[in-house]
Coordinates of C-alpha atoms (C1' of nucleotides) in Angstrom, one line a residue:
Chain E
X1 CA -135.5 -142.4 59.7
X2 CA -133.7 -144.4 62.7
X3 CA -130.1 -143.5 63.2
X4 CA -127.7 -145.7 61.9
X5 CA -126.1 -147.2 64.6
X6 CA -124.2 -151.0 64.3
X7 CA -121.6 -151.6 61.5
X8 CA -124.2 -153.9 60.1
X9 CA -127.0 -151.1 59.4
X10 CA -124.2 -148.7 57.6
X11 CA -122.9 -151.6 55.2
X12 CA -126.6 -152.4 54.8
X13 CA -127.1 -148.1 53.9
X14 CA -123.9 -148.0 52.1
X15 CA -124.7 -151.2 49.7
X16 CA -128.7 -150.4 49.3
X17 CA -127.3 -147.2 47.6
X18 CA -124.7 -149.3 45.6
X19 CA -127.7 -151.1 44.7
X20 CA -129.5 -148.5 43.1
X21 CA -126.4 -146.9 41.7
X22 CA -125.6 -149.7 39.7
X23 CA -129.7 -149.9 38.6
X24 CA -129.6 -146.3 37.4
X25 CA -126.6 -147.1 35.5
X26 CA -128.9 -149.7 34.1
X27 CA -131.4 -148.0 33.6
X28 CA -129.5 -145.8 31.2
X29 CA -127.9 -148.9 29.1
X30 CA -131.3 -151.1 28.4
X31 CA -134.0 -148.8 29.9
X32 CA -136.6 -149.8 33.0
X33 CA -138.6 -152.7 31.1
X34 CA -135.0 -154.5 30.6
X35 CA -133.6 -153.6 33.9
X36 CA -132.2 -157.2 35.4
X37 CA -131.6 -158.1 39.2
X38 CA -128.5 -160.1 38.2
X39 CA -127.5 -157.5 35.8
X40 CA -126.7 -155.2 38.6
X41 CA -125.5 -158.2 41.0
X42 CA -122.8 -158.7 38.4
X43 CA -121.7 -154.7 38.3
X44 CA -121.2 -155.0 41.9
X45 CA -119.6 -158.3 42.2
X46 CA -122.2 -160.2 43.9
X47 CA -124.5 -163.2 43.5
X48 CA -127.9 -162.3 42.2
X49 CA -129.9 -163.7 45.1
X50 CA -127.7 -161.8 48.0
X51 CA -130.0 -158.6 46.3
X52 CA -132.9 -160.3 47.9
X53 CA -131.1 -159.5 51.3
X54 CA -132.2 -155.8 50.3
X55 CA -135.2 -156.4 47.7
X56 CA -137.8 -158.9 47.4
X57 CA -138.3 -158.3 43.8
X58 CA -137.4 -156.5 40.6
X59 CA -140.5 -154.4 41.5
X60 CA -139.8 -153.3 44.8
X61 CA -136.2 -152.0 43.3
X62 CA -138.0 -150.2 40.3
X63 CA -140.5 -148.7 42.8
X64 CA -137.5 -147.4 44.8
X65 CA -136.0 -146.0 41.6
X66 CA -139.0 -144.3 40.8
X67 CA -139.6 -142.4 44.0
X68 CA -135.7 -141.9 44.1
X69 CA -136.4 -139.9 40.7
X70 CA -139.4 -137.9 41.9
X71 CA -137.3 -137.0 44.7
X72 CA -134.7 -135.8 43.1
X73 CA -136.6 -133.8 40.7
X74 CA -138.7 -132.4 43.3
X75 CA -135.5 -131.1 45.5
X76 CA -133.9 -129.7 42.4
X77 CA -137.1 -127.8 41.9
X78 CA -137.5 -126.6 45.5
X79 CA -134.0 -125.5 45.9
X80 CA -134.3 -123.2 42.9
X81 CA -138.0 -122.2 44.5
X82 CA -136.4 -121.3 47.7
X83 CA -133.2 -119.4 46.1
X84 CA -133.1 -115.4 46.0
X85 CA -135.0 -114.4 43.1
X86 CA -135.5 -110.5 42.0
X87 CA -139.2 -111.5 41.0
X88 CA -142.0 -114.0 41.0
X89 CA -141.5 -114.5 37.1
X90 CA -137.8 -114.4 37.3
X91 CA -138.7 -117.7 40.9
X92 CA -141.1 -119.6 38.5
X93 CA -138.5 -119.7 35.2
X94 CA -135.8 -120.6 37.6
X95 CA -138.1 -123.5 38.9
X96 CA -139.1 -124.3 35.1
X97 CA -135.2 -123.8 34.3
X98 CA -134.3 -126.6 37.5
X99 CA -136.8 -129.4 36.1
X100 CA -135.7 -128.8 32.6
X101 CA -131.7 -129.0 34.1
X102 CA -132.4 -132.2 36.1
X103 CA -134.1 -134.1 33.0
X104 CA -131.4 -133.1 30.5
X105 CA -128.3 -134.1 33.3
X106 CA -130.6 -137.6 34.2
X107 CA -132.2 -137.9 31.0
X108 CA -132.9 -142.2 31.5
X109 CA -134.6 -141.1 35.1
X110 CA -136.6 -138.1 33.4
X111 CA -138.0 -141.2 31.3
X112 CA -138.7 -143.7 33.9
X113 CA -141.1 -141.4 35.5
X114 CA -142.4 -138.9 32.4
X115 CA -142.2 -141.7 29.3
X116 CA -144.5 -144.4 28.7
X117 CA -145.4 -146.1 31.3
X118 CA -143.7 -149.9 31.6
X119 CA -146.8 -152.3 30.8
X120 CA -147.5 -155.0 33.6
X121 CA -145.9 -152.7 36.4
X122 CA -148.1 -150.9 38.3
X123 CA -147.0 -147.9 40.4
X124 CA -147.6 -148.3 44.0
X125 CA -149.1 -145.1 46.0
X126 CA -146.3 -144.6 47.5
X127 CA -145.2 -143.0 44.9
X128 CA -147.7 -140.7 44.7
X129 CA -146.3 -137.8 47.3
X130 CA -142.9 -137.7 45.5
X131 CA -144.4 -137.1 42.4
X132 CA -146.5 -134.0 43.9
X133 CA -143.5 -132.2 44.9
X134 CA -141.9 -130.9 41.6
X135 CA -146.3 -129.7 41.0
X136 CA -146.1 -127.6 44.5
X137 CA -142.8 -126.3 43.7
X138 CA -143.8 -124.6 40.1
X139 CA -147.1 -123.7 41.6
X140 CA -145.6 -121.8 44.1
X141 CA -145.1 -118.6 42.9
X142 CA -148.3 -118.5 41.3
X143 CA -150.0 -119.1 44.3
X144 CA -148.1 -116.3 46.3
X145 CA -149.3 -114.2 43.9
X146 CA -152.7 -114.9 43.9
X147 CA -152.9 -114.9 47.7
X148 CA -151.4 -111.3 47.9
X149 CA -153.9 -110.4 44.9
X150 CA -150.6 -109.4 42.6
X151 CA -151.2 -111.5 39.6
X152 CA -151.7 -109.7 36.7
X153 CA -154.5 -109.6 35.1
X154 CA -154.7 -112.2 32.5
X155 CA -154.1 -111.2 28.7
X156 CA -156.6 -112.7 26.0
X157 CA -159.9 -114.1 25.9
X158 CA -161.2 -116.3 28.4
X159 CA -163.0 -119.5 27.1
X160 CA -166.2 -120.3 28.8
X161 CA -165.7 -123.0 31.0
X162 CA -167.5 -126.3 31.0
X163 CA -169.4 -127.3 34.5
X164 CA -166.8 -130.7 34.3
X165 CA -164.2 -128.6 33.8
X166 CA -164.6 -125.9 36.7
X167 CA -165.5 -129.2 38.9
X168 CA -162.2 -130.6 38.3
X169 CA -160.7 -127.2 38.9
X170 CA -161.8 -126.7 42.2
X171 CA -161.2 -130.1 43.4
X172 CA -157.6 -129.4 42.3
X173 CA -157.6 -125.9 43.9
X174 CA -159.1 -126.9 46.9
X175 CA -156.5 -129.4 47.4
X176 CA -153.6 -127.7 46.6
X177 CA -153.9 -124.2 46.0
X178 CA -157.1 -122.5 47.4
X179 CA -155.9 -119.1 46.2
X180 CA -156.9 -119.5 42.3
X181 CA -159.8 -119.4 40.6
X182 CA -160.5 -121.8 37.9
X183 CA -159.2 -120.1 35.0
X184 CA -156.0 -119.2 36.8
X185 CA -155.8 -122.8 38.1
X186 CA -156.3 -124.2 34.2
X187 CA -153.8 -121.7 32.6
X188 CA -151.4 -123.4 35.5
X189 CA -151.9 -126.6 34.4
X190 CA -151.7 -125.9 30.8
X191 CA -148.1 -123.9 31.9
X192 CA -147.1 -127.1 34.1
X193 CA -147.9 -129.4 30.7
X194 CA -146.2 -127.1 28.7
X195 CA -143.2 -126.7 30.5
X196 CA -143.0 -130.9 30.7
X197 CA -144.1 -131.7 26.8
X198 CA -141.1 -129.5 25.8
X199 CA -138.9 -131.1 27.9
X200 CA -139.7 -134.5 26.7
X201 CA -139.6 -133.2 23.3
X202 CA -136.3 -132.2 23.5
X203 CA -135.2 -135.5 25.3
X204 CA -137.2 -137.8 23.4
X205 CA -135.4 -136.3 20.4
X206 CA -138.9 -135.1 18.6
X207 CA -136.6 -131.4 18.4
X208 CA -134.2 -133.2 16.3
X209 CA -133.5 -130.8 13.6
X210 CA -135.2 -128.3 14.7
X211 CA -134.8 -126.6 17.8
X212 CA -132.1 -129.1 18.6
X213 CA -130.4 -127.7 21.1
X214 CA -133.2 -126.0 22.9
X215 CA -132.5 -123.8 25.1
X216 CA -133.7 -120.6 23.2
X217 CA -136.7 -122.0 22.0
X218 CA -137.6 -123.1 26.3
X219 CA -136.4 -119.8 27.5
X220 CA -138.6 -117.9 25.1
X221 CA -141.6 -120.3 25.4
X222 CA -141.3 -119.9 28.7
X223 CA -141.4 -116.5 28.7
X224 CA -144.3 -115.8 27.4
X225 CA -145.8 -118.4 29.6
X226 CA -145.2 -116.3 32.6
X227 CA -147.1 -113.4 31.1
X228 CA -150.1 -115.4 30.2
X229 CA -149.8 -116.5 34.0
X230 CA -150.0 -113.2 34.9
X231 CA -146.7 -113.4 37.4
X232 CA -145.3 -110.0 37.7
X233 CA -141.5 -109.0 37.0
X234 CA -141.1 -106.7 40.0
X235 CA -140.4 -108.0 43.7
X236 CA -144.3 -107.0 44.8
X237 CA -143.0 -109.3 48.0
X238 CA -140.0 -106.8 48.8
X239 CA -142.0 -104.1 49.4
X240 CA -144.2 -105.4 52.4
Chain T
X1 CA -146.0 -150.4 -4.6
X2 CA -147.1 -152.8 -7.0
X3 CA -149.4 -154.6 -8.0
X4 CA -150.1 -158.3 -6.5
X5 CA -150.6 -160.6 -9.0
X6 CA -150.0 -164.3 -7.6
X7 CA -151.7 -166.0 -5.2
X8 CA -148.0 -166.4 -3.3
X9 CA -148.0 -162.3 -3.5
X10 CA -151.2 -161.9 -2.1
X11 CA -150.7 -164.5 0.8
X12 CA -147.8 -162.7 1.7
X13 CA -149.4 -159.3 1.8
X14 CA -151.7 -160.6 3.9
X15 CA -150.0 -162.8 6.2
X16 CA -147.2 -159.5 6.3
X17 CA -150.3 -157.7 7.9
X18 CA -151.2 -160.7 10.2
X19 CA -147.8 -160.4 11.8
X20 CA -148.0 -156.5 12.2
X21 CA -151.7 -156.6 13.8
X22 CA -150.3 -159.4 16.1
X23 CA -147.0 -157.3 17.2
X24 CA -149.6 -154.9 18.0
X25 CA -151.5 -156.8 20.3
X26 CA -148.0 -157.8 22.1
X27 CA -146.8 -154.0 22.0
X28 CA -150.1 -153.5 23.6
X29 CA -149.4 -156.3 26.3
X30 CA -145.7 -156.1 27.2
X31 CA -144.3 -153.4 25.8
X32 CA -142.0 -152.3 22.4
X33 CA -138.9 -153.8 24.3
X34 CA -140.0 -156.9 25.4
X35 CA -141.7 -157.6 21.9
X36 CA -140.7 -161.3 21.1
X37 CA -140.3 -162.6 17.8
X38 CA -141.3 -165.8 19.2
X39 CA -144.1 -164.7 21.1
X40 CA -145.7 -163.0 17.7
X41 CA -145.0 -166.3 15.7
X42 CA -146.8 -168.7 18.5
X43 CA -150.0 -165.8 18.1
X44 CA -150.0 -166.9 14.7
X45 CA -149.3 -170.4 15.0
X46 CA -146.5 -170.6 12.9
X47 CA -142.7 -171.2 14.3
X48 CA -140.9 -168.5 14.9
X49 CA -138.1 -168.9 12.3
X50 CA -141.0 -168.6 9.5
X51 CA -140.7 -164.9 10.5
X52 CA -137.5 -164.3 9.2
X53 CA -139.4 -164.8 5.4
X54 CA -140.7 -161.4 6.4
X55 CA -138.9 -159.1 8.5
X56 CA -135.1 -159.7 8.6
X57 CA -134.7 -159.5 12.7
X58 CA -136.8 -158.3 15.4
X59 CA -135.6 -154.6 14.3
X60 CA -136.8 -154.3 11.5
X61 CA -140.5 -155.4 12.6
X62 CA -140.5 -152.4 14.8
X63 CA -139.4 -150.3 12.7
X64 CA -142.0 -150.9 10.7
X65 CA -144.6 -150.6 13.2
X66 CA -143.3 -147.4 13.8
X67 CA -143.3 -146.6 10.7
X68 CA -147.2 -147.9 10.1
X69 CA -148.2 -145.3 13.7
X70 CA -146.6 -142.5 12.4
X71 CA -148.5 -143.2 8.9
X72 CA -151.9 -144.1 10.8
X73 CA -151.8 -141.1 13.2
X74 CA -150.7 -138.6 9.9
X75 CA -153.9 -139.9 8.0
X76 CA -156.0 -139.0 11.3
X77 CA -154.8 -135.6 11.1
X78 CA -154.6 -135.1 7.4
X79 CA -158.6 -136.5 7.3
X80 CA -159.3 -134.0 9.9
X81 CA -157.8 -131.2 8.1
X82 CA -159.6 -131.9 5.1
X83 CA -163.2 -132.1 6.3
X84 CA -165.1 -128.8 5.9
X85 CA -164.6 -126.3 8.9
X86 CA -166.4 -123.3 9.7
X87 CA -163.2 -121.5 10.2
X88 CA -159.6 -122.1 10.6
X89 CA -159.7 -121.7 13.7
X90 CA -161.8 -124.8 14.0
X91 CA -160.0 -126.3 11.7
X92 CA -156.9 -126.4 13.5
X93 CA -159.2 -127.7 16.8
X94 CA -160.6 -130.7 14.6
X95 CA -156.2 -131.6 13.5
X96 CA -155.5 -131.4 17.1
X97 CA -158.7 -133.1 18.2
X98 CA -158.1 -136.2 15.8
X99 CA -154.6 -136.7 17.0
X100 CA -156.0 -137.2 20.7
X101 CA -158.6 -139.2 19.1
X102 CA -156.0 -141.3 17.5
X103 CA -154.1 -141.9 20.5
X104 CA -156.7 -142.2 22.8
X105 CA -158.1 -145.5 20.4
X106 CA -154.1 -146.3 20.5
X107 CA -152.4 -146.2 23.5
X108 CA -149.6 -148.3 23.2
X109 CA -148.8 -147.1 19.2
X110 CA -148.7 -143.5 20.7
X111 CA -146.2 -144.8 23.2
X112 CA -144.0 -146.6 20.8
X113 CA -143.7 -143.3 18.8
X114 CA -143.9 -140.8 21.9
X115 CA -143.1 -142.2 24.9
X116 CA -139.3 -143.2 25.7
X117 CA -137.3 -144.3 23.0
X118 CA -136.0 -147.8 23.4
X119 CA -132.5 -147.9 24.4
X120 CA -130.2 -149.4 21.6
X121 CA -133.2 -149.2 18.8
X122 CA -132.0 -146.4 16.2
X123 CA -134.8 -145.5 14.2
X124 CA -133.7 -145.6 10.8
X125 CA -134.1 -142.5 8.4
X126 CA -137.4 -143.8 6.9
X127 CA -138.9 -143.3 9.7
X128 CA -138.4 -139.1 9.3
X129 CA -141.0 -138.5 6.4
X130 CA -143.6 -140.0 8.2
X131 CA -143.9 -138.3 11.8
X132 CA -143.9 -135.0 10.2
X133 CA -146.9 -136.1 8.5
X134 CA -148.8 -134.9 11.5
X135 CA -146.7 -131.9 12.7
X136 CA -147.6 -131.0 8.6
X137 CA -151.2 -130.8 9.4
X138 CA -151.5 -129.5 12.3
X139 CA -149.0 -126.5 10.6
X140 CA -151.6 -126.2 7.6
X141 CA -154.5 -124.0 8.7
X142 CA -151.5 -121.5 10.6
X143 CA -150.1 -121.3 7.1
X144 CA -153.1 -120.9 5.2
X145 CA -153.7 -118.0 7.2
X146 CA -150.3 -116.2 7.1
X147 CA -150.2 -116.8 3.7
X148 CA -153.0 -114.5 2.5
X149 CA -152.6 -112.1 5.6
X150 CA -155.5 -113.2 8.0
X151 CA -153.9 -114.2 10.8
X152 CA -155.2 -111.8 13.6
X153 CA -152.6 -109.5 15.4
X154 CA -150.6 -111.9 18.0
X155 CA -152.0 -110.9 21.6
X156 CA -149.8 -110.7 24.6
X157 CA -146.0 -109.0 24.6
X158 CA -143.7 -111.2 22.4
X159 CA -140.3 -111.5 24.6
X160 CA -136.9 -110.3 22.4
X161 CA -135.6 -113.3 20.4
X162 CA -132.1 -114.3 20.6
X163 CA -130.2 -114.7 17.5
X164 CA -129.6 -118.3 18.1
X165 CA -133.4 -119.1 18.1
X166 CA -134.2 -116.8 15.0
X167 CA -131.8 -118.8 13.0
X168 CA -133.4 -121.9 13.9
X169 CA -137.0 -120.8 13.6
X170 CA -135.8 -119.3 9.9
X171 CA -134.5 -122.2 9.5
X172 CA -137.8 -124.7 9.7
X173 CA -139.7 -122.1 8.2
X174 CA -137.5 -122.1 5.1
X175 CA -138.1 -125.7 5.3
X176 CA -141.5 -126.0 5.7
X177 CA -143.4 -122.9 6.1
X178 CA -142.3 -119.7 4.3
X179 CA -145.1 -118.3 5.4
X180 CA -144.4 -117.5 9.0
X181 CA -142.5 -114.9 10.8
X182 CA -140.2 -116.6 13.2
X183 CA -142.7 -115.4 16.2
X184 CA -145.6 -117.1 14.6
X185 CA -143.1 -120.1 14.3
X186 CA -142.0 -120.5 17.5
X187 CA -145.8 -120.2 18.8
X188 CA -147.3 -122.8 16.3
X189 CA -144.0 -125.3 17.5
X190 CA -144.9 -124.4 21.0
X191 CA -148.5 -124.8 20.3
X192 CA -147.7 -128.3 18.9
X193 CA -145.6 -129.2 22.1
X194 CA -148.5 -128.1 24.4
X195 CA -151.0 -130.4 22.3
X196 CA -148.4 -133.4 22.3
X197 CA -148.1 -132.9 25.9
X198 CA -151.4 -132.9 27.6
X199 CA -152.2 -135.8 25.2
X200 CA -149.2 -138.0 26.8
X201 CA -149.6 -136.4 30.0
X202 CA -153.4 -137.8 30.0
X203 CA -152.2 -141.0 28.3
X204 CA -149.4 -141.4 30.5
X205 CA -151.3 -140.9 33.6
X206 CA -150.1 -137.6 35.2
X207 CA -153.4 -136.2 35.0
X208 CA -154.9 -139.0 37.2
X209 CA -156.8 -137.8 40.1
X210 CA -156.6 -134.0 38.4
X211 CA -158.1 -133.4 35.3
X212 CA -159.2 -137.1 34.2
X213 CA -160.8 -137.6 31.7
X214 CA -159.5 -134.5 30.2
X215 CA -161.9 -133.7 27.3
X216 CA -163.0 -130.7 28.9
X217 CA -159.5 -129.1 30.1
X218 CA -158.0 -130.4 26.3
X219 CA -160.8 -128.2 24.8
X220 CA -160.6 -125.3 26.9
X221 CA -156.9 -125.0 26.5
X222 CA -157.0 -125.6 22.8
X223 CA -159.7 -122.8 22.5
X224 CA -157.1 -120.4 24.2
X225 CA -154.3 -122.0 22.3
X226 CA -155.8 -121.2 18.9
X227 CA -156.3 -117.4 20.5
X228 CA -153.0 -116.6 21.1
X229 CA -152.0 -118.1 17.4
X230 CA -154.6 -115.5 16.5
X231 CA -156.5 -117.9 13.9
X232 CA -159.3 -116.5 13.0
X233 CA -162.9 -117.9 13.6
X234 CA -164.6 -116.6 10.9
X235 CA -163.9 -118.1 7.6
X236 CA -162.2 -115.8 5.3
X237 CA -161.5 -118.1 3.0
X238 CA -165.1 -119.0 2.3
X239 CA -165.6 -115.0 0.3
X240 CA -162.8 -115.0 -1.9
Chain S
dT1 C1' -114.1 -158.7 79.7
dG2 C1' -115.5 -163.2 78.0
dT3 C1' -118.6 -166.6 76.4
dA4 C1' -123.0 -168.6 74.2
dC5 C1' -126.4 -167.8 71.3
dA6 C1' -129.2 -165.3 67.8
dT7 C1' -129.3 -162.6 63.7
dC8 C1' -128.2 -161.6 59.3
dA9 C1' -125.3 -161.0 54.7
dG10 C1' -123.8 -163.3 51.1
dT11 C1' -122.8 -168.0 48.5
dG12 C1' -123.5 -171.3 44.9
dA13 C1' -126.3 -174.5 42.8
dA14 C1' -130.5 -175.3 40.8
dC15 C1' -135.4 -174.8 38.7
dG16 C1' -138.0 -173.6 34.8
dC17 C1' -138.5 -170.4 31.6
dG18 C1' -138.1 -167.4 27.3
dC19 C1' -135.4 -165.2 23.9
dG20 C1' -133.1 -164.1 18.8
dT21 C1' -131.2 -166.3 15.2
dT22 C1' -129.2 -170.0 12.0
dC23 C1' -129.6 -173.9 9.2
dA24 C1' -130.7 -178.0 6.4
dC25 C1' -135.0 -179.7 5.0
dT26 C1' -139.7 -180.5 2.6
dG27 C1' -143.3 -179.4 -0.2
dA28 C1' -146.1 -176.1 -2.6
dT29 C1' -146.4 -172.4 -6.1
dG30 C1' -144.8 -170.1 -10.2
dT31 C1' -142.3 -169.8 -14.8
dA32 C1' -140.1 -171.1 -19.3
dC33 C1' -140.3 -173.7 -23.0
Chain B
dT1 C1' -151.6 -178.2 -22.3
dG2 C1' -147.8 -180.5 -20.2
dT3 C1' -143.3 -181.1 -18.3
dA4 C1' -138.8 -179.6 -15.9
dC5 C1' -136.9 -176.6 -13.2
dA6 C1' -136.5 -172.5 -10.1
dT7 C1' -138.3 -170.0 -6.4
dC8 C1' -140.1 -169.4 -2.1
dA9 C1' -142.9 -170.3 2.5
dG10 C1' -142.8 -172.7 6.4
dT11 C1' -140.8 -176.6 9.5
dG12 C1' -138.2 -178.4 13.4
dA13 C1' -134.1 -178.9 15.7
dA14 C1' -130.4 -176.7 17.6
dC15 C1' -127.0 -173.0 19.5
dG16 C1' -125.9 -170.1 23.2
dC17 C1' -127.7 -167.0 26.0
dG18 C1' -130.0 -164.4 30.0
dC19 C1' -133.6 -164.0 33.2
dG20 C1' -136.2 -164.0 38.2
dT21 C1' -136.6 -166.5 42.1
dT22 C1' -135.9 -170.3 45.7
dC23 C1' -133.2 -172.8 49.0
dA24 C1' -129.9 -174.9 52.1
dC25 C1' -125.5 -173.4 53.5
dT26 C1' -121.4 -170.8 55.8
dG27 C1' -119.3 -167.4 58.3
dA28 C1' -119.3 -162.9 60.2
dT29 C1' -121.5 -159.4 63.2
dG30 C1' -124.3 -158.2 67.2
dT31 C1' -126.5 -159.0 71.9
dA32 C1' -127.4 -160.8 76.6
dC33 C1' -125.6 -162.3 80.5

DNA sequence: TGTACATCAGTGAACGCGCGTTCACTGATGTAC
DNA sequence: TGTACATCAGTGAACGCGCGTTCACTGATGTAC
C-alpha cells in the first residue's frame, strides 16, 4: 500500500470509501443483484459516470464489496482468536461467537458472501484469500491442539472413511493444517458448516418461530460441538 | 381444488404451468430478483400484459414458485421417508439424502427458498405450511423412535440448558413433536441445520477446491450425525 | 517563487435498453333459455 | 338444437421509470524547470 501523499490521492481514498459506503447501504435496501452505479452516484451527490473515475464497472465495485466483507469477517474472527482466552474451547466459541456477531450486526454483507450466489457474476480469485481467513481463524485452535497432541479423544463412533473422502482430507490438511488426521479434519469441517448453516438460519429467518432469537440454541449447539472436537476446557498452553 | 371441466379451465391450467416452468428457467438464468414479467411472457410468446389473466403482479408469481419448491422439495422428502428402510437410522439418511438430491437436480429453486431472501419481497403466510413439509420428515423417524422408547442413550456430555432455550425447545415440541425431550430437540434442529448447511454450502460453492463433490464428506457426516441422535440401526419396529 | 504544461476528477448529455403495470379493444368460449 | 348474452383470454399501445456505459468537455490539482 503506497503512502498517501498529494491532496489528490487522499480525496481519491476518502471518496473510494464514500463509494462503497453508500453501496453497502445499498446493498441492504435492494440487495447485490439490484445494486445500481447511479443509485449510489445519487446518495453521494454526483453524476453516475464520475464513479468510473474509481470503477470501471458494477462488477469491479461488487468485487470490492465482496472482499471488503470477507475482510471484515475475517479480522472480527482473528481478533477474537488472538484475545486472552482461559481455554482452547472457551478461544474456538469466542471465534464461533465473533462470526455469528459480525453476520447478525452486517446481516446484507453476511448474505452477499454466504447466500446464493448472484447468477451471471462470477467471483474473481481475488477473492479467494479473504474468504480463507475467517476458515484459519476457527481452525486455529484445533490445530494448536492437535500439534501439542492435547485434543481429546474423540467421543462416538468413527464412520469408515471412503478412499474419496480421506483424499480430499488430506489435500485439505496438507494445505492448511498438517497437524489432523482425517477424521479430525472432517469433524472440523462438519463444526465450520455447522457453525455457518445456523447462522444463516437464523439470518435468513428459517428460525422464525422457533429459536427466534437464537442465541441459546447457538451457544448450546456450539457447545457440544467443541466436545465432539475434542478441544479441551483447561489452559493445556499455560502450563508449558 | 376442483375439478376442470371446460376446455377454457383446462387451457388455463395448463398454460398457468407454462408460465411457472418458464419463470423457472429465468430464475435459473438471472436470478429471483431480476425475474421479469416481460421476459417470461416473450418465453412464451405471448405479451406480457396477458400475464396479468394469471398472476396479479410479478409478486404473486414468486410467491407461488416458492410456494411450488417448498411443495416439490417436501414430496422428495416425504417419498423418501416412506420407502422401506432397513432401520431408522437409514431412514432418516434416505430423508436427508433426497433433500440433497432435490436440490442438487434444483439449484436455483433451493436458492430461491434458502439462499438470501429478496429484499422487499415478504413471503406471505401461505408460504409457512409448506417449508415445514420437509423439516416434518426429516423429524419423523426421530419421533418414531422416542415415541416407543428406542432411541439409543444420547452419547457425549449434554451442556446445562438455559431456561430461555428449554422454553423454546418445549415450545416446538409441544407443536410438533411431543415426543422429544428438549435435548433430543435441540439435537434433531441442530441436526437439521447441519444437513441444510453442507447442502448450501456445496451448492453455494464454499466447498470448491475442499470437499467437491461432497457425496462422500455428506455421507460420512450424516453417518455420525444419525450417531449422536442415537437412531438406532436395527429395525425395531420390524418385531412388534 | 513563478510559470507552462500535464494529469486527473467530475459534468452533462446522450445512446439503447428493459422493466411493471394499466387500459380500451377484439374475438373466442361458455351459459341460459 | 339454436340464439342472445355474458364471461374471459389475449392484444397492442402507452405511461413513467430506471439502468449501465460512453464521450467530449471544463476546471482544478500537481509537476518540472
Amino acid at each position: 500500500m503506497a503512502a498517501i501523499r498529494t491532496a489528490r490521492e487522499r480525496a481519491r481514498a476518502e471518496l473510494t470509501a464514500e463509494i462503497k459506503a453508500a453501496a453497502r447501504r445499498q446493498l441492504a435496501a435492494v440487495g447485490a443483484s439490484e445494486l445500481s452505479l447511479r443509485a449510489v452516484a445519487r446518495e453521494l451527490g454526483m453524476v453516475s459516470s464520475a464513479l468510473y473515475r474509481y470503477y470501471g464497472s458494477r462488477d469491479e465495485l461488487l468485487t470490492a464489496l465482496i472482499i471488503d466483507a470477507y475482510d471484515a469477517l475475517g479480522t472480527a474472527a482473528e481478533t477474537a482468536l488472538a484475545a486472552p482466552a482461559a481455554s482452547p474451547r472457551a478461544r474456538w466459541l469466542a471465534v464461533a461467537d465473533a462470526i455469528r456477531a459480525w453476520g447478525r450486526a452486517n446481516p446484507s454483507e453476511y448474505a452477499l458472501i454466504y447466500g446464493s450466489p448472484v447468477p451471471g457474476y462470477q467471483a474473481p480469485r481475488d477473492t479467494i484469500d479473504p474468504a480463507l481467513r475467517v476458515a484459519f481463524a476457527l481452525l486455529a485452535p484445533i490445530r494448536a491442539c492437535a500439534a501439542d497432541g492435547t485434543l481429546a479423544p474423540l467421543p462416538g463412533p468413527t464412520p469408515t472413511m471412503p478412499d474419496e473422502l480421506r483424499a480430499q482430507l488430506d489435500a485439505i490438511a496438507a494445505a492448511v493444517a498438517p497437524e489432523l488426521t482425517p477424521d479430525v479434519t472432517a469433524r472440523a469441517l462438519s463444526a465450520y458448516t455447522l457453525v455457518f448453516g445456523m447462522i444463516s438460519f437464523e439470518l435468513f429467518g428459517q428460525y422464525t418461530n422457533g429459536v427466534d432469537p437464537a442465541d441459546a440454541f447457538f451457544e448450546y449447539t456450539l457447545s457440544r460441538t467443541a466436545d465432539l472436537l475434542g478441544l479441551p476446557d483447561v489452559d493445556v498452553h499455560a502450563s508449558s
